[in-house]
mmCIF file of C-alpha atoms in Angstrom:
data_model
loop_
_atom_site.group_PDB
_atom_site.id
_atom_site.type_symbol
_atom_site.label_atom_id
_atom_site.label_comp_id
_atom_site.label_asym_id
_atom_site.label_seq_id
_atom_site.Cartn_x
_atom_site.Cartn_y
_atom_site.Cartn_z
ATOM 1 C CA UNK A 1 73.229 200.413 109.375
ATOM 2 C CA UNK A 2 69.869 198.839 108.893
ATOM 3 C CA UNK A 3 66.768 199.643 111.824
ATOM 4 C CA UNK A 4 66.750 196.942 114.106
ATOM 5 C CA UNK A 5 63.247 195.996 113.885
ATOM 6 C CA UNK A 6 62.438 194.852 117.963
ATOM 7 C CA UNK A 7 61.330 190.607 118.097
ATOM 8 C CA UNK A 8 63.216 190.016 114.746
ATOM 9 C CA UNK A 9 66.691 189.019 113.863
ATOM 10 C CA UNK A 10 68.726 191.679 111.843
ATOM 11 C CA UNK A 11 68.706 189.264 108.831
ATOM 12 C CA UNK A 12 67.011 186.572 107.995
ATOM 13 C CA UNK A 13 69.298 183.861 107.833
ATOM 14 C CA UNK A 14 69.302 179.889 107.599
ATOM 15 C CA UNK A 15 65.351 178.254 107.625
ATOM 16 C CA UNK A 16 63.846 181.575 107.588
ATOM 17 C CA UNK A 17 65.920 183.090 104.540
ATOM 18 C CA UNK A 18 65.172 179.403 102.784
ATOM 19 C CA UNK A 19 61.192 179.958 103.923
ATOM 20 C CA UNK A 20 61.428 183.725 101.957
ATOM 21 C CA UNK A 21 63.349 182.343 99.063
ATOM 22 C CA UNK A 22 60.558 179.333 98.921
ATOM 23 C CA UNK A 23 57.476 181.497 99.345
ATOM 24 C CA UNK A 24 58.961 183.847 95.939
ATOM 25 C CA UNK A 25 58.319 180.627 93.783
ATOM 26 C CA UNK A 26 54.832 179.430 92.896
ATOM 27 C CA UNK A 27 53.113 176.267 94.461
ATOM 28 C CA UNK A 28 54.987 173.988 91.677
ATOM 29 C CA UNK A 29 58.298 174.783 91.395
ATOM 30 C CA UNK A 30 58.059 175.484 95.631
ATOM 31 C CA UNK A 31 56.989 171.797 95.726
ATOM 32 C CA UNK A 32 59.650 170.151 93.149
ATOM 33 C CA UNK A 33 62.238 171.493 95.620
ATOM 34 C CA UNK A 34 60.225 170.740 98.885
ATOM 35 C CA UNK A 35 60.220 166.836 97.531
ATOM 36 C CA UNK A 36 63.876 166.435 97.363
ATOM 37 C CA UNK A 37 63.924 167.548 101.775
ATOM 38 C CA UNK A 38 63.870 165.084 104.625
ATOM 39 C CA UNK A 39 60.967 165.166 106.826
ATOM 40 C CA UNK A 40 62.847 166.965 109.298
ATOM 41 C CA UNK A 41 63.991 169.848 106.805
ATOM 42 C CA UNK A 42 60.491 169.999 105.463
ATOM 43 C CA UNK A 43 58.852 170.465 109.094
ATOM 44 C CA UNK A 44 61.375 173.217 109.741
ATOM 45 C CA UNK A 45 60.417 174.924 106.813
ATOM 46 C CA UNK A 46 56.822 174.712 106.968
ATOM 47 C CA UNK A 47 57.447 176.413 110.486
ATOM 48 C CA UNK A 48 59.681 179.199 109.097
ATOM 49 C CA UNK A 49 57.316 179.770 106.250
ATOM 50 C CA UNK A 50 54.167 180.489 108.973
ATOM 51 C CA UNK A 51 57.041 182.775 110.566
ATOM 52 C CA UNK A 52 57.946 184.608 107.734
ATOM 53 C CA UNK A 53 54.722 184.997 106.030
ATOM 54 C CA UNK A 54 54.848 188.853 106.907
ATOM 55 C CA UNK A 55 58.179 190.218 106.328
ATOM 56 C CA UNK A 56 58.857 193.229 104.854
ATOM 57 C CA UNK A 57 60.510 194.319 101.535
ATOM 58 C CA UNK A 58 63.923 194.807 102.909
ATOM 59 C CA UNK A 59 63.930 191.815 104.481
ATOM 60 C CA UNK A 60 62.895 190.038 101.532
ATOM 61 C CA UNK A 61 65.917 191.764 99.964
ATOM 62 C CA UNK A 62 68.478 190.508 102.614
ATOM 63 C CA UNK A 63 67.563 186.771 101.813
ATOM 64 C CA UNK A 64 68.120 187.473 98.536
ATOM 65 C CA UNK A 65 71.235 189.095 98.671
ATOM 66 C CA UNK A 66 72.245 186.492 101.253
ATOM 67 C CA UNK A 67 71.538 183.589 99.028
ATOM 68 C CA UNK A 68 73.072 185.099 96.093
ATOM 69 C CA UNK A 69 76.137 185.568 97.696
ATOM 70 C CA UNK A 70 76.134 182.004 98.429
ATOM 71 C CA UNK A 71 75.317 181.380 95.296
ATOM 72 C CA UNK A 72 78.600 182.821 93.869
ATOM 73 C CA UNK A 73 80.775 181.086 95.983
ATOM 74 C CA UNK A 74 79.499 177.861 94.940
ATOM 75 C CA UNK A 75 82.451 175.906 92.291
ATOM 76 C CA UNK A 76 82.430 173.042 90.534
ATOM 77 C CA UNK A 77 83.189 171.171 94.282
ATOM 78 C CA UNK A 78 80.483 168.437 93.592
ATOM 79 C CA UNK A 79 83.220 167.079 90.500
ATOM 80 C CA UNK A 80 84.573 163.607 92.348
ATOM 81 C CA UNK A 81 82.613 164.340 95.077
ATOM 82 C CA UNK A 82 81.623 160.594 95.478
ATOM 83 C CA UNK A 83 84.784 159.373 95.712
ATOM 84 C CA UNK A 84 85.963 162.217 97.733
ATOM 85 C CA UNK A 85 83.392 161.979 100.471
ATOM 86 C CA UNK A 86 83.804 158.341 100.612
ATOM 87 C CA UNK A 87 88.207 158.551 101.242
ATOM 88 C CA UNK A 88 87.374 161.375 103.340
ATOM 89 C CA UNK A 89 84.777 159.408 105.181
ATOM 90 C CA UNK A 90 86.998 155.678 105.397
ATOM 91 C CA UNK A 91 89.929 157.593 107.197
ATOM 92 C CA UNK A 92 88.273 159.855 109.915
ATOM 93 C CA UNK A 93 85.699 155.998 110.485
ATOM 94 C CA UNK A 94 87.279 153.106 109.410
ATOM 95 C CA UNK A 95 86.058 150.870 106.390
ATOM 96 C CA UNK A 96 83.191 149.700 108.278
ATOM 97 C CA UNK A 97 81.793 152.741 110.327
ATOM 98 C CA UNK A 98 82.296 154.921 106.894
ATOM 99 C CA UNK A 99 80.290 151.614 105.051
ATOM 100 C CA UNK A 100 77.434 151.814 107.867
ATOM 101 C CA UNK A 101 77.361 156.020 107.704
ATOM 102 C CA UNK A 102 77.463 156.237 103.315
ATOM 103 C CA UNK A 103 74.527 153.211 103.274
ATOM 104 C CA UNK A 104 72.408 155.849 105.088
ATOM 105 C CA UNK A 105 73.704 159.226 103.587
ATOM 106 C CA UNK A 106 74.314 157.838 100.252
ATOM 107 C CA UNK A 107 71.677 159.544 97.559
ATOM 108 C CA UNK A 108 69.195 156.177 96.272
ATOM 109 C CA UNK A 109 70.278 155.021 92.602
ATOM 110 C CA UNK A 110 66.892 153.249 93.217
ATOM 111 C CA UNK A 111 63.221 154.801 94.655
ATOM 112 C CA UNK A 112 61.849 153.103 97.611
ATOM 113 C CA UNK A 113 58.863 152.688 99.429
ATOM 114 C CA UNK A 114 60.398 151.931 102.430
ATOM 115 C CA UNK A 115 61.286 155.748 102.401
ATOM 116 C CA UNK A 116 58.068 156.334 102.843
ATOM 117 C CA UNK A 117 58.496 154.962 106.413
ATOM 118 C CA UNK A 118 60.872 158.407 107.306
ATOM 119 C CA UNK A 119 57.384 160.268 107.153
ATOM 120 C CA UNK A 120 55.936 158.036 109.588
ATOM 121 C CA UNK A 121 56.103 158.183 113.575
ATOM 122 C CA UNK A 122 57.100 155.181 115.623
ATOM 123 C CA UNK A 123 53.880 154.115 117.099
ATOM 124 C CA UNK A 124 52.365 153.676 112.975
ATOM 125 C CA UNK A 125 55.452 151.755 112.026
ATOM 126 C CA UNK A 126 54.709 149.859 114.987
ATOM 127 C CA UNK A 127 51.193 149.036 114.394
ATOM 128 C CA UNK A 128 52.521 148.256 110.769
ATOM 129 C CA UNK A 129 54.701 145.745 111.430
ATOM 130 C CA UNK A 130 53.588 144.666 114.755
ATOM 131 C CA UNK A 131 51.865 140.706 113.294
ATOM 132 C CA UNK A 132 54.698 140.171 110.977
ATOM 133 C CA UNK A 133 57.709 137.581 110.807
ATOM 134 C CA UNK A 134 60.315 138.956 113.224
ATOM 135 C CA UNK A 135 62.553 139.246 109.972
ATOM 136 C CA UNK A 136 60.592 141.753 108.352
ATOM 137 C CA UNK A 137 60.507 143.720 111.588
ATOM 138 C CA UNK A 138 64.543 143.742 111.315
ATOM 139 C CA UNK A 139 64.865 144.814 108.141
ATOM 140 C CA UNK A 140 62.293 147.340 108.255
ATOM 141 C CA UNK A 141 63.821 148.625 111.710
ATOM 142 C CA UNK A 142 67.339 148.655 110.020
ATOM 143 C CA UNK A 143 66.325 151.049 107.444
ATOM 144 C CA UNK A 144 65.133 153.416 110.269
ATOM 145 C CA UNK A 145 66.938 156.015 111.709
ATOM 146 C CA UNK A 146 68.519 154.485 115.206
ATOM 147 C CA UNK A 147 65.824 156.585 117.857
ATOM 148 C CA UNK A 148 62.727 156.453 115.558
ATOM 149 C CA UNK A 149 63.741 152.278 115.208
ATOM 150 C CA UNK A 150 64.654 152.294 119.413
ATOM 151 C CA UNK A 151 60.969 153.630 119.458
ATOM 152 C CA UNK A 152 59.525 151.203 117.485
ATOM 153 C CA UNK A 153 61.525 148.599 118.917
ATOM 154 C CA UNK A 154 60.394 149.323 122.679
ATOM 155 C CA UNK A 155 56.376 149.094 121.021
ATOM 156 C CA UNK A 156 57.015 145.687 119.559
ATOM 157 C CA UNK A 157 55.864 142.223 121.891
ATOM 158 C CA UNK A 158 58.635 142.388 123.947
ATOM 159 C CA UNK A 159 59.359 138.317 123.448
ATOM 160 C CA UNK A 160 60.163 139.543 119.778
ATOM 161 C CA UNK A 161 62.577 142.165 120.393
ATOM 162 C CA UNK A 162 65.632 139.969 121.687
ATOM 163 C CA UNK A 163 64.944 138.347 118.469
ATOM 164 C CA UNK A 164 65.145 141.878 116.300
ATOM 165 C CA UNK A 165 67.996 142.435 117.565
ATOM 166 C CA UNK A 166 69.802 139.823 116.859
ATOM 167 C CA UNK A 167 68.805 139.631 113.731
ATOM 168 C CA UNK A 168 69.754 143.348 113.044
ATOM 169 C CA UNK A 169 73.023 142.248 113.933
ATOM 170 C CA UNK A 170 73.226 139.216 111.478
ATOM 171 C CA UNK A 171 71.007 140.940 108.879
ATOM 172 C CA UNK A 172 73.023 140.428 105.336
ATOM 173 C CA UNK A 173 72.295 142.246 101.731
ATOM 174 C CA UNK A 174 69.013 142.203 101.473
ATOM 175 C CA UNK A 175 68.293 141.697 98.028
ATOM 176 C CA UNK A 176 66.046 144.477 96.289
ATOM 177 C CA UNK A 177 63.388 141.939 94.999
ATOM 178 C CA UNK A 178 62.956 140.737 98.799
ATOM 179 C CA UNK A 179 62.562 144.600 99.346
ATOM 180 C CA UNK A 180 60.096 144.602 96.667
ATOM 181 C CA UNK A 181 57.834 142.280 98.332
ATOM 182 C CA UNK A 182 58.561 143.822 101.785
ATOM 183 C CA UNK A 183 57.454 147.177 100.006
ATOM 184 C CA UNK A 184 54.075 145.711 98.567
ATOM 185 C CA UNK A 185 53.880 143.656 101.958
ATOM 186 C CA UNK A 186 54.017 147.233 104.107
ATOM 187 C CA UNK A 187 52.504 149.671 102.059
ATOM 188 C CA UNK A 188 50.839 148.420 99.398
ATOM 189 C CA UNK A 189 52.787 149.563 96.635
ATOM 190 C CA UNK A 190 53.682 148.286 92.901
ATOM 191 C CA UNK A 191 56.415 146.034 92.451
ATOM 192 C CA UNK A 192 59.346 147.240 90.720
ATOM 193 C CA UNK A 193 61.969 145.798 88.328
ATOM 194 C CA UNK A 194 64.841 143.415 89.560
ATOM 195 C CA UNK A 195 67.725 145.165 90.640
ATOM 196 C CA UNK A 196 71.227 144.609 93.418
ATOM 197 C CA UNK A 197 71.600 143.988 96.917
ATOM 198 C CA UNK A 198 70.948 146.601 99.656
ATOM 199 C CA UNK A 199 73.390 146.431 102.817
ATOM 200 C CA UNK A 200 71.658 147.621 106.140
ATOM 201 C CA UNK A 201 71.754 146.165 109.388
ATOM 202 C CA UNK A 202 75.020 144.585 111.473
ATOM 203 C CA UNK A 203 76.049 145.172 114.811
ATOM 204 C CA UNK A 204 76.423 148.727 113.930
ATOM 205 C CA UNK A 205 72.945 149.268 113.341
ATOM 206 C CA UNK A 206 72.164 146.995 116.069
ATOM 207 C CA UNK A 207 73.996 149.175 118.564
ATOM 208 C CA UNK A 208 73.317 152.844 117.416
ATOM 209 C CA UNK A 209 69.349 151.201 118.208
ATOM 210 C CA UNK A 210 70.238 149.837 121.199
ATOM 211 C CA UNK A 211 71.749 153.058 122.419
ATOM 212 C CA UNK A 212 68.583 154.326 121.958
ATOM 213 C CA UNK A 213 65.953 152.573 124.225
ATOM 214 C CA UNK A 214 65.510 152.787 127.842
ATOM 215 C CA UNK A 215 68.196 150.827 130.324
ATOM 216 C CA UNK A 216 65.939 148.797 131.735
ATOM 217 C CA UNK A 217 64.721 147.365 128.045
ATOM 218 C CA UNK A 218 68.476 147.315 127.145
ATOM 219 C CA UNK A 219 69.663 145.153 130.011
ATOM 220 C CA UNK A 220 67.105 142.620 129.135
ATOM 221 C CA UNK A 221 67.345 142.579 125.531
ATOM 222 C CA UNK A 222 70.993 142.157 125.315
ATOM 223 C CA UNK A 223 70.878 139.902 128.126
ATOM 224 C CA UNK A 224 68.551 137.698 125.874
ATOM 225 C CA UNK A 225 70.491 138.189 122.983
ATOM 226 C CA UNK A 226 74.115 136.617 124.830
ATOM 227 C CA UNK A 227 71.954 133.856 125.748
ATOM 228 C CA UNK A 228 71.649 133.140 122.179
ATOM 229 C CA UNK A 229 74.653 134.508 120.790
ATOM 230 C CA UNK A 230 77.273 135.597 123.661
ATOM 231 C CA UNK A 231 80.041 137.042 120.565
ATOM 232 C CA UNK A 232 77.313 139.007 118.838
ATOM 233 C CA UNK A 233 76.083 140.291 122.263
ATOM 234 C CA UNK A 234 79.592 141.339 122.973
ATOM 235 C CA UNK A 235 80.790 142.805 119.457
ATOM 236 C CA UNK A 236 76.806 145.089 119.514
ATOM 237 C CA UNK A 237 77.841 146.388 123.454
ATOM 238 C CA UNK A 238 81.223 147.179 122.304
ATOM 239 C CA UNK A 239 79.859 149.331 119.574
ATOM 240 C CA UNK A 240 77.738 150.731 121.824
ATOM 241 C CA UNK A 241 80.372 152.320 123.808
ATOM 242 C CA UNK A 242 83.722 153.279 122.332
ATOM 243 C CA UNK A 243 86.478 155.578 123.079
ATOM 244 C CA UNK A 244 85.327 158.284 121.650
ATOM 245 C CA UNK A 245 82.017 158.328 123.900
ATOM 246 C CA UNK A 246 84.061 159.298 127.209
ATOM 247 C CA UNK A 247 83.720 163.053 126.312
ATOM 248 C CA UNK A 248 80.278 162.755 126.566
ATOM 249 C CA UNK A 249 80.651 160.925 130.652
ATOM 250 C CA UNK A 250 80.735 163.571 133.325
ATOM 251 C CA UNK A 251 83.605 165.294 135.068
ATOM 252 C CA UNK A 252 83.128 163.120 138.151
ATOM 253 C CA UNK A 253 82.689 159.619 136.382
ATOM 254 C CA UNK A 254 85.674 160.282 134.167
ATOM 255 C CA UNK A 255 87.740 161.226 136.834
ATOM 256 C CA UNK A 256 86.766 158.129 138.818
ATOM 257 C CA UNK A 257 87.894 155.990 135.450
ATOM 258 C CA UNK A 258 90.590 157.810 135.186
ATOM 259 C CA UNK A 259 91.977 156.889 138.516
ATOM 260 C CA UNK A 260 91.956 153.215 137.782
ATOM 261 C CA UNK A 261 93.364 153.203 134.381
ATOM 262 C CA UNK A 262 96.897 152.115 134.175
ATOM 263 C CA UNK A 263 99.097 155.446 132.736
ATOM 264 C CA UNK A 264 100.508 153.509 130.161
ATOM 265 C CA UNK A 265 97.628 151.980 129.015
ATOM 266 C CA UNK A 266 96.129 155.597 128.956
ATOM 267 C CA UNK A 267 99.616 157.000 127.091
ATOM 268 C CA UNK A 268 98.863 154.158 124.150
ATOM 269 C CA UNK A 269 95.441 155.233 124.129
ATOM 270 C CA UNK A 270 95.389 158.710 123.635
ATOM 271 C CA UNK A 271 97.892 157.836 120.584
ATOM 272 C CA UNK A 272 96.355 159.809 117.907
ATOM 273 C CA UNK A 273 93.033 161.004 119.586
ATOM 274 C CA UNK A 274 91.350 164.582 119.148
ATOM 275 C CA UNK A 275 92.504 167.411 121.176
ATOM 276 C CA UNK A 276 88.756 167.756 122.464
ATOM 277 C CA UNK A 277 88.781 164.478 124.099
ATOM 278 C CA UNK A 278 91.874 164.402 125.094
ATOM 279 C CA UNK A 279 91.310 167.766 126.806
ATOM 280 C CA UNK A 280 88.248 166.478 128.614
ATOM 281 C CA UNK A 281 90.356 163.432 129.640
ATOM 282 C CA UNK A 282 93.493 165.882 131.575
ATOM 283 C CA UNK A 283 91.079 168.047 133.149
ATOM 284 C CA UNK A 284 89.386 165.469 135.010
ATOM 285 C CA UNK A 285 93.365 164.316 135.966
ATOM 286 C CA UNK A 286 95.576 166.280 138.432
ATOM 287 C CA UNK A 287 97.762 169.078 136.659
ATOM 288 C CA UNK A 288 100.799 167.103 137.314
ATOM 289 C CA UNK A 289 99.250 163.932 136.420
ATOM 290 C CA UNK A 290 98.138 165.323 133.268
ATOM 291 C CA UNK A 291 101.212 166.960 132.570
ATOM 292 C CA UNK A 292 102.975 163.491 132.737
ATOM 293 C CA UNK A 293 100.985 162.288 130.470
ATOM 294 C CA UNK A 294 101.202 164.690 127.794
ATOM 295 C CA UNK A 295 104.824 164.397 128.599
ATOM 296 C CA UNK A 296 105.097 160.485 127.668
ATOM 297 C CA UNK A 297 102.955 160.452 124.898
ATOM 298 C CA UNK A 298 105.257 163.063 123.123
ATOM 299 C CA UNK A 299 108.190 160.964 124.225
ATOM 300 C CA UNK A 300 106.458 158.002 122.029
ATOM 301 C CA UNK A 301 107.138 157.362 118.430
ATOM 302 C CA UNK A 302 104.702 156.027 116.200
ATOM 303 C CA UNK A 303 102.606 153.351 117.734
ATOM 304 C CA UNK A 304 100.821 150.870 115.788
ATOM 305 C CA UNK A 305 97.234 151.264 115.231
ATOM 306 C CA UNK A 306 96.354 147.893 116.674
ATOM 307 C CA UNK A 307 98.209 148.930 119.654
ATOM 308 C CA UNK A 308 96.428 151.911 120.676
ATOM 309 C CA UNK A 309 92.993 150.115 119.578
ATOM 310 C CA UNK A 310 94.041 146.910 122.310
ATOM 311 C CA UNK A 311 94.748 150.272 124.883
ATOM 312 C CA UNK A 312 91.615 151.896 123.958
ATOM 313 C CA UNK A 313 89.365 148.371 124.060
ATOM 314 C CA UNK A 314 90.560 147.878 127.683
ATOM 315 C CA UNK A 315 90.008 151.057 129.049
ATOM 316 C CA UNK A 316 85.956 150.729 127.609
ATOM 317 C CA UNK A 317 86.262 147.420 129.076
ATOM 318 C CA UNK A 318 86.594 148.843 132.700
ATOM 319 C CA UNK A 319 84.405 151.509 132.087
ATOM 320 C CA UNK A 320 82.414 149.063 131.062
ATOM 321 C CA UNK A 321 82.882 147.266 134.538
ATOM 322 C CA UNK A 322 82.503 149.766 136.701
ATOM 323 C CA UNK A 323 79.151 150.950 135.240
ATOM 324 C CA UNK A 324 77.971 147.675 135.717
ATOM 325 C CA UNK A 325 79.079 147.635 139.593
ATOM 326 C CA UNK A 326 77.405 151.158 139.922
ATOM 327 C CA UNK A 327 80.810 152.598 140.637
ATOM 328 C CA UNK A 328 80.496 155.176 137.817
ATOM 329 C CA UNK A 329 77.807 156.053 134.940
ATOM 330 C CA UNK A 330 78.829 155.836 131.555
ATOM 331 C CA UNK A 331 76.407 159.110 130.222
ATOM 332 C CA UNK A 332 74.555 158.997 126.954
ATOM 333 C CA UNK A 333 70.679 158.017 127.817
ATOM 334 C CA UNK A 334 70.038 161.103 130.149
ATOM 335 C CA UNK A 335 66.736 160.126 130.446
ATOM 336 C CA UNK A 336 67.467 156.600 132.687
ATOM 337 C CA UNK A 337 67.044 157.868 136.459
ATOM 338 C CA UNK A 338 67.163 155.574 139.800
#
């Protein structure tokens, strides 16, 4: 068994074996694979590089042996993998969710400037953008990830950001020569060959931003935004809050929802959901209660999917209600205190 050396892991493992392996190669090759990371990944390296800078040899040897036995188990997997991520993808989401998630995950057939943006905090983007057309600001927001863009939002004139919004929510393919000039616009950069349409934005993207800023912005952006549009204001808050998000409302609050739903409503509802929510749903529910429940829902046959969707839309809808009464809190921005 190897000597536990005191302050350090038994084996390096996960950013600090990637630092060792990355340190072995020389400043090029370190950098060809240090260009293909995220900001994020590249930060946590650079950290776990300054950690490991004075390992030993046997530790050295441990993050070798650990990434070649990685190595080995590695197959042919990424044959079809495309098409397999994206049918894996449209039946756990839905078409549209799994459209919204692959536009961001999705590896670029074409380089952008606009990536360039990912290496850049909010308040710069901000300052960017800040004395352009309240268009530009969307799309530029929509190819943001949702708290960096709430950010950035939240430092914008506030008589704009009603505006951004809604236009998130409307934004269509944006065509890549109007990205071209947005790119040269924003950062000064060459403008590149003609090429297809790039799909960001929709209520989606609206709402994953919205669930990002403060309450108190929130309230009186989307308020704004019904005032012009009361169907997009309605289809952005119900994204904003779906089924799924009640396993992330307290004990307490859930119980208190619970206790006003209608049991059937809850039976057609939990149709088809995943054992973790459901779980968090029965304990906050009586053990005979709960029990009932379960009970009925076996009882059911198939339901249609439109069905337990309709169930599912009503129960948000008092949640919904009741949040806005101050009879329960919904969760998700923990940092909103009165």
């Amino acid at each position: 068994m190897p000597e536990i050396v005191p302050g350090r892991p038994e084996a390096l493992k996960g950013s600090a074996a990637a630092a060792v392996l990355l340190m072995l190669f020389d400043e090029d090759e370190a950098a060809q694979i240090l260009s293909r990371l995220e900001p994020d990944e590249v930060r946590q390296l650079g950290y776990a590089m300054y950690d490991v800078a004075d390992v030993d040899p046997e530790e050295v040897n441990e993050a070798l042996d650990h990434f070649v036995t990685k190595a080995k188990k590695r197959t042919t997997i990424g044959y079809g993998a495309t098409r397999h991520i994206r049918g894996a993808m449209t039946k756990a989401l839905g078409e549209e969710r799994a459209e919204t998630i692959l536009a961001r995950i999705t590896p670029p057939t074409r380089s952008t400037q606009l990536e360039m943006l990912k290496w850049m905090d909010a308040k710069e983007i901000g300052t960017l953008i800040e004395m352009e057309h309240p268009q530009i600001m969307a799309i530029v927001l929509a190819h943001l990830e949702a708290p960096v863009a709430a950010d950035v939002l939240q430092l914008l004139p506030a008589e704009y950001q009603e505006e951004i919004v809604y236009r998130i929510a409307t934004l269509g393919p944006v065509s890549n020569e109007a990205l071209d000039d947005l790119e040269q616009l924003l950062l000064r950069g060459p403008v590149k060959k003609q090429g297809a349409a790039s799909q960001r934005g929709g209520t989606i993207e609206a709402a994953a931003i919205m669930n990002n800023v403060r309450k108190d912005n929130e309230q009186r952006i989307m308020k704004a935004v019904a005032k012009r549009d009361k169907m997009i204001a309605q289809t952005i808050e119900e994204e904003m809050f779906v089924f799924d998000n009640l396993i992330d409302m307290d004990d307490k609050n859930l119980g208190t929802l619970m206790r006003t739903v209608d049991s059937a409503a809850l039976v057609v509802a939990l149709k088809g959901v995943n054992d973790l929510l459901k779980a968090k749903i029965f304990s906050c529910m009586s053990a005979r209660a709960a029990q009932a429940i379960a009970d009925e829902i076996e009882e059911r046959g198939p339901i249609r999917l439109a069905e337990v969707m309709d169930s599912q839309k009503l129960i948000i809808a008092t949640a919904r209600r009741m949040a806005d009464a101050g009879t329960i809190m919904l969760g998700g921005k923990g940092n909103d205190f009165v």
